[in-house]
């Protein structure tokens, strides 16, 4: 008999519902068992974050610096620009919307002094990370850039093996345990009386992010249509099969064949599409950046934290780089971003768990936005490459 595969999103939804349900009647003594697991898992996650950054970001930057020269640089720059635009577009949009739909009296008071409201674990085990998050980021950028310039392969192969270890850690340990962790968080928040504020916030934020995704795609294809002289709505319509496929697969990599076929249908030369689409599946995560930025801002509003341009600008710019390292598994982008949430926005264990749950609830829509936007970038790169080729022919 074939084993039924349950998606991560379904598991997270079940975990949230079960946490709210069992929190109504489960004795505190039993509930604290799950709180103890949360403490252990949260500490392990904190230990793993620098390793995740080092293992994913370093080889990603090292590989990005090799190969196709000027065309690679152009594509990477456009992809990063699109990702950063998505982050700042989300910031200004959310700043205008969230204060009206997430009122101040719905603050997560339990997040300020959790020991006064929430159940505490029976015991804790310290798991100090090998280095802090910023050190891991700087080391990753330094070594990654170095790998892109040197000719030797020994260190590159070592980091490629380390990347495989970290990917296994995420896929086989962290992701499978996330639903249980989220169950414990919502169980504890039900006991503290905060859960209804969270559920209401989730629903509102999901609606806002979906609308912003649609607007972002319209902007991306309007720009692509303007640059290429093509009808932007026809370009976007042709990419809808890729959008629908990504909704089902929740994976940019798994959607590449469909994205590639629809991009060629938009008139992009096959040689350009074959180069741009697989590359952008790795480095262009505008939809994921939008989700992370919006979710982080919503949680900060709910927790009564100040949300300012100064505090989010650096986060968004660093997030654009960190997204290059997001592994091709459901929830991979948020795993890569946890270090920034912790170091730059001060997210503790509970806020990180809420962030993961809210992100995964929108995972398929973010992936669909990512791959659809890849088609817009391919149209722009195709136009730029055509101009460069024409200039080269004239000069000859």
mmCIF file of C-alpha atoms in Angstrom:
data_model
loop_
_atom_site.group_PDB
_atom_site.id
_atom_site.type_symbol
_atom_site.label_atom_id
_atom_site.label_comp_id
_atom_site.label_asym_id
_atom_site.label_seq_id
_atom_site.Cartn_x
_atom_site.Cartn_y
_atom_site.Cartn_z
ATOM 1 C CA UNK A 1 0.000 0.000 0.000
ATOM 2 C CA UNK A 2 1.327 3.418 -0.961
ATOM 3 C CA UNK A 3 2.048 5.647 2.027
ATOM 4 C CA UNK A 4 0.066 8.892 2.084
ATOM 5 C CA UNK A 5 2.387 11.904 2.158
ATOM 6 C CA UNK A 6 1.203 14.797 4.323
ATOM 7 C CA UNK A 7 2.533 18.237 3.408
ATOM 8 C CA UNK A 8 4.379 20.396 5.909
ATOM 9 C CA UNK A 9 1.623 23.006 5.681
ATOM 10 C CA UNK A 10 -1.008 20.423 6.643
ATOM 11 C CA UNK A 11 1.104 19.282 9.594
ATOM 12 C CA UNK A 12 1.534 22.881 10.789
ATOM 13 C CA UNK A 13 -2.211 23.589 10.522
ATOM 14 C CA UNK A 14 -2.959 20.400 12.491
ATOM 15 C CA UNK A 15 -0.327 21.361 15.081
ATOM 16 C CA UNK A 16 -1.846 24.831 15.557
ATOM 17 C CA UNK A 17 -5.392 23.450 15.847
ATOM 18 C CA UNK A 18 -4.282 20.713 18.262
ATOM 19 C CA UNK A 19 -2.347 23.216 20.385
ATOM 20 C CA UNK A 20 -5.398 25.458 20.712
ATOM 21 C CA UNK A 21 -7.699 22.487 21.445
ATOM 22 C CA UNK A 22 -5.535 20.685 23.993
ATOM 23 C CA UNK A 23 -4.635 23.974 25.663
ATOM 24 C CA UNK A 24 -8.254 24.242 26.809
ATOM 25 C CA UNK A 25 -8.159 21.208 29.090
ATOM 26 C CA UNK A 26 -4.706 19.594 29.248
ATOM 27 C CA UNK A 27 -3.298 19.643 32.832
ATOM 28 C CA UNK A 28 -0.370 22.007 33.311
ATOM 29 C CA UNK A 29 1.857 19.121 34.411
ATOM 30 C CA UNK A 30 1.460 17.363 31.063
ATOM 31 C CA UNK A 31 1.576 20.595 29.064
ATOM 32 C CA UNK A 32 4.950 21.395 30.625
ATOM 33 C CA UNK A 33 6.377 18.239 29.006
ATOM 34 C CA UNK A 34 5.800 19.832 25.598
ATOM 35 C CA UNK A 35 7.108 23.159 26.914
ATOM 36 C CA UNK A 36 10.289 21.344 27.961
ATOM 37 C CA UNK A 37 10.624 19.893 24.454
ATOM 38 C CA UNK A 38 10.172 23.420 23.063
ATOM 39 C CA UNK A 39 12.993 24.669 25.267
ATOM 40 C CA UNK A 40 15.334 21.888 24.119
ATOM 41 C CA UNK A 41 14.394 22.250 20.445
ATOM 42 C CA UNK A 42 14.663 26.049 20.619
ATOM 43 C CA UNK A 43 18.156 25.825 22.106
ATOM 44 C CA UNK A 44 19.179 23.293 19.454
ATOM 45 C CA UNK A 45 17.825 25.610 16.779
ATOM 46 C CA UNK A 46 19.861 28.493 18.201
ATOM 47 C CA UNK A 47 22.932 26.233 18.119
ATOM 48 C CA UNK A 48 22.186 25.243 14.503
ATOM 49 C CA UNK A 49 21.527 28.712 13.056
ATOM 50 C CA UNK A 50 25.212 29.750 12.630
ATOM 51 C CA UNK A 51 25.951 26.319 11.122
ATOM 52 C CA UNK A 52 23.001 26.688 8.726
ATOM 53 C CA UNK A 53 24.276 30.106 7.630
ATOM 54 C CA UNK A 54 27.853 28.881 7.203
ATOM 55 C CA UNK A 55 26.830 25.692 5.407
ATOM 56 C CA UNK A 56 24.360 27.273 2.991
ATOM 57 C CA UNK A 57 25.555 30.816 2.321
ATOM 58 C CA UNK A 58 29.251 30.029 1.761
ATOM 59 C CA UNK A 59 28.925 27.545 -1.151
ATOM 60 C CA UNK A 60 26.033 29.541 -2.636
ATOM 61 C CA UNK A 61 28.165 32.686 -2.910
ATOM 62 C CA UNK A 62 31.152 30.643 -4.065
ATOM 63 C CA UNK A 63 29.154 29.043 -6.894
ATOM 64 C CA UNK A 64 27.554 32.352 -7.871
ATOM 65 C CA UNK A 65 30.940 33.865 -8.623
ATOM 66 C CA UNK A 66 31.834 31.257 -11.246
ATOM 67 C CA UNK A 67 30.832 30.777 -14.828
ATOM 68 C CA UNK A 68 28.881 32.978 -17.150
ATOM 69 C CA UNK A 69 30.642 36.277 -16.545
ATOM 70 C CA UNK A 70 28.798 39.451 -17.490
ATOM 71 C CA UNK A 71 25.418 37.776 -18.125
ATOM 72 C CA UNK A 72 25.598 36.107 -14.710
ATOM 73 C CA UNK A 73 26.385 39.437 -13.065
ATOM 74 C CA UNK A 74 23.479 41.151 -14.849
ATOM 75 C CA UNK A 75 21.003 38.404 -13.926
ATOM 76 C CA UNK A 76 22.168 38.284 -10.304
ATOM 77 C CA UNK A 77 21.968 42.084 -10.006
ATOM 78 C CA UNK A 78 18.425 42.191 -11.450
ATOM 79 C CA UNK A 79 17.334 39.303 -9.186
ATOM 80 C CA UNK A 80 18.792 40.991 -6.095
ATOM 81 C CA UNK A 81 17.211 44.308 -7.103
ATOM 82 C CA UNK A 82 13.831 42.599 -7.505
ATOM 83 C CA UNK A 83 14.179 40.917 -4.122
ATOM 84 C CA UNK A 84 15.168 44.149 -2.375
ATOM 85 C CA UNK A 85 12.353 46.045 -4.100
ATOM 86 C CA UNK A 86 9.942 43.395 -2.830
ATOM 87 C CA UNK A 87 11.202 43.873 0.729
ATOM 88 C CA UNK A 88 10.879 47.666 0.731
ATOM 89 C CA UNK A 89 7.556 47.555 -1.148
ATOM 90 C CA UNK A 90 6.310 45.239 1.601
ATOM 91 C CA UNK A 91 7.690 47.490 4.341
ATOM 92 C CA UNK A 92 5.922 50.625 3.123
ATOM 93 C CA UNK A 93 2.698 48.764 2.323
ATOM 94 C CA UNK A 94 2.627 46.968 5.671
ATOM 95 C CA UNK A 95 3.485 50.189 7.528
ATOM 96 C CA UNK A 96 0.368 51.738 6.008
ATOM 97 C CA UNK A 97 -1.904 48.722 6.599
ATOM 98 C CA UNK A 98 -0.875 46.870 9.772
ATOM 99 C CA UNK A 99 -1.414 49.701 12.324
ATOM 100 C CA UNK A 100 -5.083 49.737 11.267
ATOM 101 C CA UNK A 101 -5.739 45.992 11.260
ATOM 102 C CA UNK A 102 -3.441 44.988 14.146
ATOM 103 C CA UNK A 103 -4.550 47.326 16.942
ATOM 104 C CA UNK A 104 -2.277 48.154 19.856
ATOM 105 C CA UNK A 105 -4.594 46.541 22.397
ATOM 106 C CA UNK A 106 -3.922 43.162 20.750
ATOM 107 C CA UNK A 107 -0.232 43.191 21.717
ATOM 108 C CA UNK A 108 1.393 39.910 22.695
ATOM 109 C CA UNK A 109 1.899 40.831 26.327
ATOM 110 C CA UNK A 110 3.140 37.340 27.097
ATOM 111 C CA UNK A 111 6.100 37.926 24.798
ATOM 112 C CA UNK A 112 7.486 40.733 26.961
ATOM 113 C CA UNK A 113 7.658 38.747 30.200
ATOM 114 C CA UNK A 114 6.895 35.133 29.279
ATOM 115 C CA UNK A 115 7.746 33.834 32.737
ATOM 116 C CA UNK A 116 4.768 35.794 34.147
ATOM 117 C CA UNK A 117 2.217 34.367 31.692
ATOM 118 C CA UNK A 118 3.401 31.131 30.106
ATOM 119 C CA UNK A 119 4.281 27.702 31.440
ATOM 120 C CA UNK A 120 7.960 27.067 32.095
ATOM 121 C CA UNK A 121 9.949 23.919 31.182
ATOM 122 C CA UNK A 122 10.816 21.319 33.788
ATOM 123 C CA UNK A 123 14.489 21.765 32.942
ATOM 124 C CA UNK A 124 16.719 23.427 30.368
ATOM 125 C CA UNK A 125 19.933 22.338 28.671
ATOM 126 C CA UNK A 126 22.333 25.028 27.487
ATOM 127 C CA UNK A 127 23.445 24.614 23.865
ATOM 128 C CA UNK A 128 25.674 27.608 23.137
ATOM 129 C CA UNK A 129 26.351 28.157 19.405
ATOM 130 C CA UNK A 130 29.913 27.943 18.125
ATOM 131 C CA UNK A 131 29.741 31.576 16.984
ATOM 132 C CA UNK A 132 27.213 34.384 16.910
ATOM 133 C CA UNK A 133 25.043 34.982 13.860
ATOM 134 C CA UNK A 134 26.853 38.052 12.540
ATOM 135 C CA UNK A 135 30.208 36.271 12.768
ATOM 136 C CA UNK A 136 28.743 33.376 10.764
ATOM 137 C CA UNK A 137 27.410 35.770 8.118
ATOM 138 C CA UNK A 138 30.693 37.654 7.768
ATOM 139 C CA UNK A 139 32.679 34.412 7.645
ATOM 140 C CA UNK A 140 30.307 33.024 4.993
ATOM 141 C CA UNK A 141 30.629 36.121 2.803
ATOM 142 C CA UNK A 142 34.421 36.224 3.205
ATOM 143 C CA UNK A 143 35.019 32.541 2.449
ATOM 144 C CA UNK A 144 32.316 32.435 -0.259
ATOM 145 C CA UNK A 145 33.810 35.368 -2.147
ATOM 146 C CA UNK A 146 37.251 33.806 -1.765
ATOM 147 C CA UNK A 147 36.021 30.506 -3.211
ATOM 148 C CA UNK A 148 34.669 32.347 -6.251
ATOM 149 C CA UNK A 149 38.180 33.665 -7.061
ATOM 150 C CA UNK A 150 40.585 30.839 -6.226
ATOM 151 C CA UNK A 151 41.207 27.942 -8.597
ATOM 152 C CA UNK A 152 41.635 25.232 -5.966
ATOM 153 C CA UNK A 153 38.781 22.821 -5.260
ATOM 154 C CA UNK A 154 39.667 21.263 -1.879
ATOM 155 C CA UNK A 155 37.980 23.898 0.293
ATOM 156 C CA UNK A 156 35.070 24.230 -2.146
ATOM 157 C CA UNK A 157 34.433 20.489 -2.019
ATOM 158 C CA UNK A 158 34.622 20.571 1.784
ATOM 159 C CA UNK A 159 31.949 23.273 1.949
ATOM 160 C CA UNK A 160 29.829 21.427 -0.622
ATOM 161 C CA UNK A 161 29.929 18.361 1.652
ATOM 162 C CA UNK A 162 29.122 20.553 4.658
ATOM 163 C CA UNK A 163 26.192 22.004 2.711
ATOM 164 C CA UNK A 164 24.852 18.472 2.174
ATOM 165 C CA UNK A 165 25.142 17.773 5.913
ATOM 166 C CA UNK A 166 23.248 20.967 6.771
ATOM 167 C CA UNK A 167 20.569 20.203 4.166
ATOM 168 C CA UNK A 168 20.094 16.749 5.728
ATOM 169 C CA UNK A 169 19.917 18.377 9.174
ATOM 170 C CA UNK A 170 17.129 20.662 7.943
ATOM 171 C CA UNK A 171 15.218 17.997 6.007
ATOM 172 C CA UNK A 172 15.591 15.055 8.404
ATOM 173 C CA UNK A 173 15.650 16.714 11.841
ATOM 174 C CA UNK A 174 14.496 20.339 12.006
ATOM 175 C CA UNK A 175 11.602 20.319 9.502
ATOM 176 C CA UNK A 176 10.033 17.051 10.838
ATOM 177 C CA UNK A 177 10.159 18.347 14.426
ATOM 178 C CA UNK A 178 8.768 21.794 13.587
ATOM 179 C CA UNK A 179 5.077 20.774 13.852
ATOM 180 C CA UNK A 180 5.638 19.408 17.371
ATOM 181 C CA UNK A 181 7.489 22.598 18.304
ATOM 182 C CA UNK A 182 4.657 24.737 16.929
ATOM 183 C CA UNK A 183 2.106 22.553 18.759
ATOM 184 C CA UNK A 184 3.912 23.265 22.040
ATOM 185 C CA UNK A 185 4.074 26.994 21.358
ATOM 186 C CA UNK A 186 0.338 27.265 20.636
ATOM 187 C CA UNK A 187 -0.471 24.994 23.572
ATOM 188 C CA UNK A 188 1.471 27.336 25.848
ATOM 189 C CA UNK A 189 -0.037 30.451 24.319
ATOM 190 C CA UNK A 190 -3.541 29.045 24.799
ATOM 191 C CA UNK A 191 -2.760 28.612 28.492
ATOM 192 C CA UNK A 192 -1.500 32.224 28.635
ATOM 193 C CA UNK A 193 -4.648 33.550 26.941
ATOM 194 C CA UNK A 194 -2.826 34.970 23.899
ATOM 195 C CA UNK A 195 -3.845 32.483 21.224
ATOM 196 C CA UNK A 196 -6.933 34.237 19.817
ATOM 197 C CA UNK A 197 -4.915 37.382 19.113
ATOM 198 C CA UNK A 198 -2.413 35.224 17.220
ATOM 199 C CA UNK A 199 -5.027 33.368 15.150
ATOM 200 C CA UNK A 200 -6.749 36.635 14.201
ATOM 201 C CA UNK A 201 -3.398 38.146 13.250
ATOM 202 C CA UNK A 202 -2.540 35.095 11.111
ATOM 203 C CA UNK A 203 -5.716 35.381 9.056
ATOM 204 C CA UNK A 204 -5.342 39.129 8.491
ATOM 205 C CA UNK A 205 -1.671 38.902 7.528
ATOM 206 C CA UNK A 206 -2.280 36.013 5.105
ATOM 207 C CA UNK A 207 -4.881 38.094 3.235
ATOM 208 C CA UNK A 208 -2.564 41.129 3.105
ATOM 209 C CA UNK A 209 0.389 39.083 1.818
ATOM 210 C CA UNK A 210 -1.711 37.465 -0.909
ATOM 211 C CA UNK A 211 -2.862 40.883 -2.173
ATOM 212 C CA UNK A 212 0.719 42.214 -2.060
ATOM 213 C CA UNK A 213 1.923 39.162 -4.043
ATOM 214 C CA UNK A 214 -0.543 39.965 -6.826
ATOM 215 C CA UNK A 215 0.528 43.636 -6.869
ATOM 216 C CA UNK A 216 4.214 42.658 -6.922
ATOM 217 C CA UNK A 217 3.723 40.379 -9.940
ATOM 218 C CA UNK A 218 1.829 43.137 -11.767
ATOM 219 C CA UNK A 219 4.714 45.544 -11.095
ATOM 220 C CA UNK A 220 7.372 43.010 -12.182
ATOM 221 C CA UNK A 221 5.632 42.198 -15.470
ATOM 222 C CA UNK A 222 4.791 45.840 -16.155
ATOM 223 C CA UNK A 223 8.508 46.601 -15.944
ATOM 224 C CA UNK A 224 9.357 43.548 -18.085
ATOM 225 C CA UNK A 225 6.734 44.555 -20.663
ATOM 226 C CA UNK A 226 7.993 48.145 -20.759
ATOM 227 C CA UNK A 227 11.618 47.045 -21.255
ATOM 228 C CA UNK A 228 10.806 44.450 -23.914
ATOM 229 C CA UNK A 229 7.946 46.265 -25.646
ATOM 230 C CA UNK A 230 5.585 43.344 -25.012
ATOM 231 C CA UNK A 231 2.117 43.232 -23.457
ATOM 232 C CA UNK A 232 2.727 42.720 -19.698
ATOM 233 C CA UNK A 233 -0.657 41.098 -19.102
ATOM 234 C CA UNK A 234 -0.053 38.541 -21.862
ATOM 235 C CA UNK A 235 3.389 37.837 -20.397
ATOM 236 C CA UNK A 236 1.863 37.283 -16.951
ATOM 237 C CA UNK A 237 -0.969 35.147 -18.341
ATOM 238 C CA UNK A 238 1.530 32.859 -20.057
ATOM 239 C CA UNK A 239 3.315 32.304 -16.708
ATOM 240 C CA UNK A 240 0.158 31.197 -14.863
ATOM 241 C CA UNK A 241 0.823 27.443 -15.456
ATOM 242 C CA UNK A 242 4.140 27.877 -13.615
ATOM 243 C CA UNK A 243 2.309 29.715 -10.810
ATOM 244 C CA UNK A 244 -0.228 26.885 -10.504
ATOM 245 C CA UNK A 245 2.491 24.205 -10.567
ATOM 246 C CA UNK A 246 4.444 25.968 -7.801
ATOM 247 C CA UNK A 247 1.298 26.133 -5.652
ATOM 248 C CA UNK A 248 1.177 22.341 -5.768
ATOM 249 C CA UNK A 249 4.871 21.478 -5.511
ATOM 250 C CA UNK A 250 5.922 24.233 -3.045
ATOM 251 C CA UNK A 251 9.338 24.012 -4.722
ATOM 252 C CA UNK A 252 11.004 26.399 -7.173
ATOM 253 C CA UNK A 253 13.351 23.614 -8.321
ATOM 254 C CA UNK A 254 10.523 21.168 -9.053
ATOM 255 C CA UNK A 255 8.715 23.825 -11.099
ATOM 256 C CA UNK A 256 11.722 24.649 -13.348
ATOM 257 C CA UNK A 257 10.542 22.580 -16.377
ATOM 258 C CA UNK A 258 7.172 24.352 -16.451
ATOM 259 C CA UNK A 259 8.720 27.781 -15.761
ATOM 260 C CA UNK A 260 11.214 27.180 -18.578
ATOM 261 C CA UNK A 261 8.545 26.160 -21.091
ATOM 262 C CA UNK A 262 6.311 29.149 -20.294
ATOM 263 C CA UNK A 263 9.256 31.565 -20.420
ATOM 264 C CA UNK A 264 10.162 30.353 -23.924
ATOM 265 C CA UNK A 265 6.479 30.768 -24.845
ATOM 266 C CA UNK A 266 6.887 34.454 -23.861
ATOM 267 C CA UNK A 267 9.429 34.836 -26.665
ATOM 268 C CA UNK A 268 12.602 34.501 -24.591
ATOM 269 C CA UNK A 269 15.392 32.812 -26.531
ATOM 270 C CA UNK A 270 15.902 29.228 -25.392
ATOM 271 C CA UNK A 271 19.598 29.737 -24.638
ATOM 272 C CA UNK A 272 18.772 32.674 -22.348
ATOM 273 C CA UNK A 273 15.841 30.886 -20.669
ATOM 274 C CA UNK A 274 17.927 27.765 -19.977
ATOM 275 C CA UNK A 275 20.509 29.962 -18.233
ATOM 276 C CA UNK A 276 18.223 32.401 -16.356
ATOM 277 C CA UNK A 277 15.406 30.186 -15.041
ATOM 278 C CA UNK A 278 17.476 27.610 -13.082
ATOM 279 C CA UNK A 279 19.698 30.414 -11.751
ATOM 280 C CA UNK A 280 16.741 32.542 -10.617
ATOM 281 C CA UNK A 281 15.140 29.497 -8.996
ATOM 282 C CA UNK A 282 18.068 29.719 -6.581
ATOM 283 C CA UNK A 283 18.758 33.437 -6.204
ATOM 284 C CA UNK A 284 15.441 35.214 -6.881
ATOM 285 C CA UNK A 285 13.093 34.917 -3.886
ATOM 286 C CA UNK A 286 11.045 38.103 -4.014
ATOM 287 C CA UNK A 287 7.906 36.311 -2.843
ATOM 288 C CA UNK A 288 9.708 34.714 0.095
ATOM 289 C CA UNK A 289 11.285 38.050 1.038
ATOM 290 C CA UNK A 290 7.834 39.640 0.975
ATOM 291 C CA UNK A 291 6.443 36.958 3.294
ATOM 292 C CA UNK A 292 9.317 37.158 5.763
ATOM 293 C CA UNK A 293 9.245 40.969 5.883
ATOM 294 C CA UNK A 294 5.460 41.169 6.304
ATOM 295 C CA UNK A 295 5.317 38.363 8.883
ATOM 296 C CA UNK A 296 8.181 39.871 10.888
ATOM 297 C CA UNK A 297 6.534 43.296 10.902
ATOM 298 C CA UNK A 298 3.170 41.836 11.949
ATOM 299 C CA UNK A 299 4.717 39.948 14.854
ATOM 300 C CA UNK A 300 6.690 43.038 15.905
ATOM 301 C CA UNK A 301 3.486 45.116 15.896
ATOM 302 C CA UNK A 302 1.696 42.441 17.924
ATOM 303 C CA UNK A 303 4.578 42.198 20.381
ATOM 304 C CA UNK A 304 4.629 45.968 20.892
ATOM 305 C CA UNK A 305 8.084 46.338 19.317
ATOM 306 C CA UNK A 306 8.928 49.554 17.413
ATOM 307 C CA UNK A 307 8.770 49.056 13.640
ATOM 308 C CA UNK A 308 10.936 51.691 11.954
ATOM 309 C CA UNK A 309 12.618 52.100 8.586
ATOM 310 C CA UNK A 310 16.003 52.172 10.313
ATOM 311 C CA UNK A 311 15.402 48.799 11.988
ATOM 312 C CA UNK A 312 14.042 47.071 8.860
ATOM 313 C CA UNK A 313 16.197 48.568 6.066
ATOM 314 C CA UNK A 314 19.372 46.702 6.991
ATOM 315 C CA UNK A 315 17.376 43.551 7.669
ATOM 316 C CA UNK A 316 15.789 43.637 4.200
ATOM 317 C CA UNK A 317 19.110 44.203 2.425
ATOM 318 C CA UNK A 318 20.791 41.372 4.317
ATOM 319 C CA UNK A 319 17.744 39.173 3.750
ATOM 320 C CA UNK A 320 18.112 39.631 -0.013
ATOM 321 C CA UNK A 321 21.608 38.143 0.172
ATOM 322 C CA UNK A 322 20.690 35.406 2.640
ATOM 323 C CA UNK A 323 17.830 34.212 0.424
ATOM 324 C CA UNK A 324 20.452 33.053 -2.096
ATOM 325 C CA UNK A 325 21.218 30.281 0.391
ATOM 326 C CA UNK A 326 17.633 29.094 0.889
ATOM 327 C CA UNK A 327 17.563 25.329 0.264
ATOM 328 C CA UNK A 328 14.940 23.881 -2.053
ATOM 329 C CA UNK A 329 12.760 22.364 0.685
ATOM 330 C CA UNK A 330 9.454 23.673 2.069
ATOM 331 C CA UNK A 331 10.298 26.170 4.805
ATOM 332 C CA UNK A 332 13.935 26.396 3.699
ATOM 333 C CA UNK A 333 13.872 30.178 3.231
ATOM 334 C CA UNK A 334 12.686 30.841 6.771
ATOM 335 C CA UNK A 335 15.376 28.510 8.116
ATOM 336 C CA UNK A 336 18.023 30.573 6.325
ATOM 337 C CA UNK A 337 16.473 33.806 7.650
ATOM 338 C CA UNK A 338 16.244 32.807 11.326
ATOM 339 C CA UNK A 339 19.720 34.123 12.045
ATOM 340 C CA UNK A 340 18.825 37.603 10.799
ATOM 341 C CA UNK A 341 15.544 37.599 12.723
ATOM 342 C CA UNK A 342 17.453 36.724 15.870
ATOM 343 C CA UNK A 343 20.447 39.026 15.480
ATOM 344 C CA UNK A 344 18.927 42.077 13.763
ATOM 345 C CA UNK A 345 15.317 42.109 15.017
ATOM 346 C CA UNK A 346 15.794 40.417 18.382
ATOM 347 C CA UNK A 347 13.330 37.553 17.837
ATOM 348 C CA UNK A 348 13.375 35.091 20.734
ATOM 349 C CA UNK A 349 12.466 31.397 20.604
ATOM 350 C CA UNK A 350 8.690 31.974 20.781
ATOM 351 C CA UNK A 351 8.661 34.740 18.181
ATOM 352 C CA UNK A 352 10.775 32.575 15.866
ATOM 353 C CA UNK A 353 8.276 29.717 16.209
ATOM 354 C CA UNK A 354 5.382 32.059 15.408
ATOM 355 C CA UNK A 355 7.343 33.366 12.452
ATOM 356 C CA UNK A 356 7.929 29.840 11.131
ATOM 357 C CA UNK A 357 4.253 28.913 11.516
ATOM 358 C CA UNK A 358 3.015 32.063 9.794
ATOM 359 C CA UNK A 359 5.594 31.736 7.000
ATOM 360 C CA UNK A 360 4.771 28.090 6.275
ATOM 361 C CA UNK A 361 1.056 28.952 6.138
ATOM 362 C CA UNK A 362 1.894 31.033 3.037
ATOM 363 C CA UNK A 363 4.758 28.891 1.709
ATOM 364 C CA UNK A 364 3.142 27.755 -1.538
ATOM 365 C CA UNK A 365 2.013 31.286 -2.474
ATOM 366 C CA UNK A 366 5.513 32.671 -1.888
ATOM 367 C CA UNK A 367 7.081 29.963 -4.050
ATOM 368 C CA UNK A 368 4.528 30.643 -6.800
ATOM 369 C CA UNK A 369 5.370 34.349 -6.677
ATOM 370 C CA UNK A 370 9.096 33.544 -6.857
ATOM 371 C CA UNK A 371 8.921 31.351 -9.973
ATOM 372 C CA UNK A 372 6.428 33.575 -11.785
ATOM 373 C CA UNK A 373 8.695 36.558 -11.233
ATOM 374 C CA UNK A 374 11.584 34.522 -12.688
ATOM 375 C CA UNK A 375 9.762 34.728 -16.012
ATOM 376 C CA UNK A 376 9.752 38.537 -15.854
ATOM 377 C CA UNK A 377 13.490 38.620 -15.152
ATOM 378 C CA UNK A 378 14.148 36.292 -18.104
ATOM 379 C CA UNK A 379 12.295 38.694 -20.426
ATOM 380 C CA UNK A 380 14.435 41.631 -19.219
ATOM 381 C CA UNK A 381 17.717 39.684 -19.439
ATOM 382 C CA UNK A 382 16.806 38.486 -22.930
ATOM 383 C CA UNK A 383 16.290 42.093 -24.043
ATOM 384 C CA UNK A 384 19.569 43.270 -22.468
ATOM 385 C CA UNK A 385 21.511 40.329 -23.953
ATOM 386 C CA UNK A 386 20.010 41.085 -27.366
ATOM 387 C CA UNK A 387 21.160 44.708 -27.183
ATOM 388 C CA UNK A 388 24.664 43.642 -26.140
ATOM 389 C CA UNK A 389 24.832 41.188 -29.031
ATOM 390 C CA UNK A 390 23.678 43.862 -31.483
ATOM 391 C CA UNK A 391 26.326 46.286 -30.146
ATOM 392 C CA UNK A 392 29.010 43.625 -30.475
ATOM 393 C CA UNK A 393 27.995 42.910 -34.104
ATOM 394 C CA UNK A 394 28.118 46.610 -34.973
ATOM 395 C CA UNK A 395 31.569 47.034 -33.427
ATOM 396 C CA UNK A 396 32.873 44.093 -35.442
#
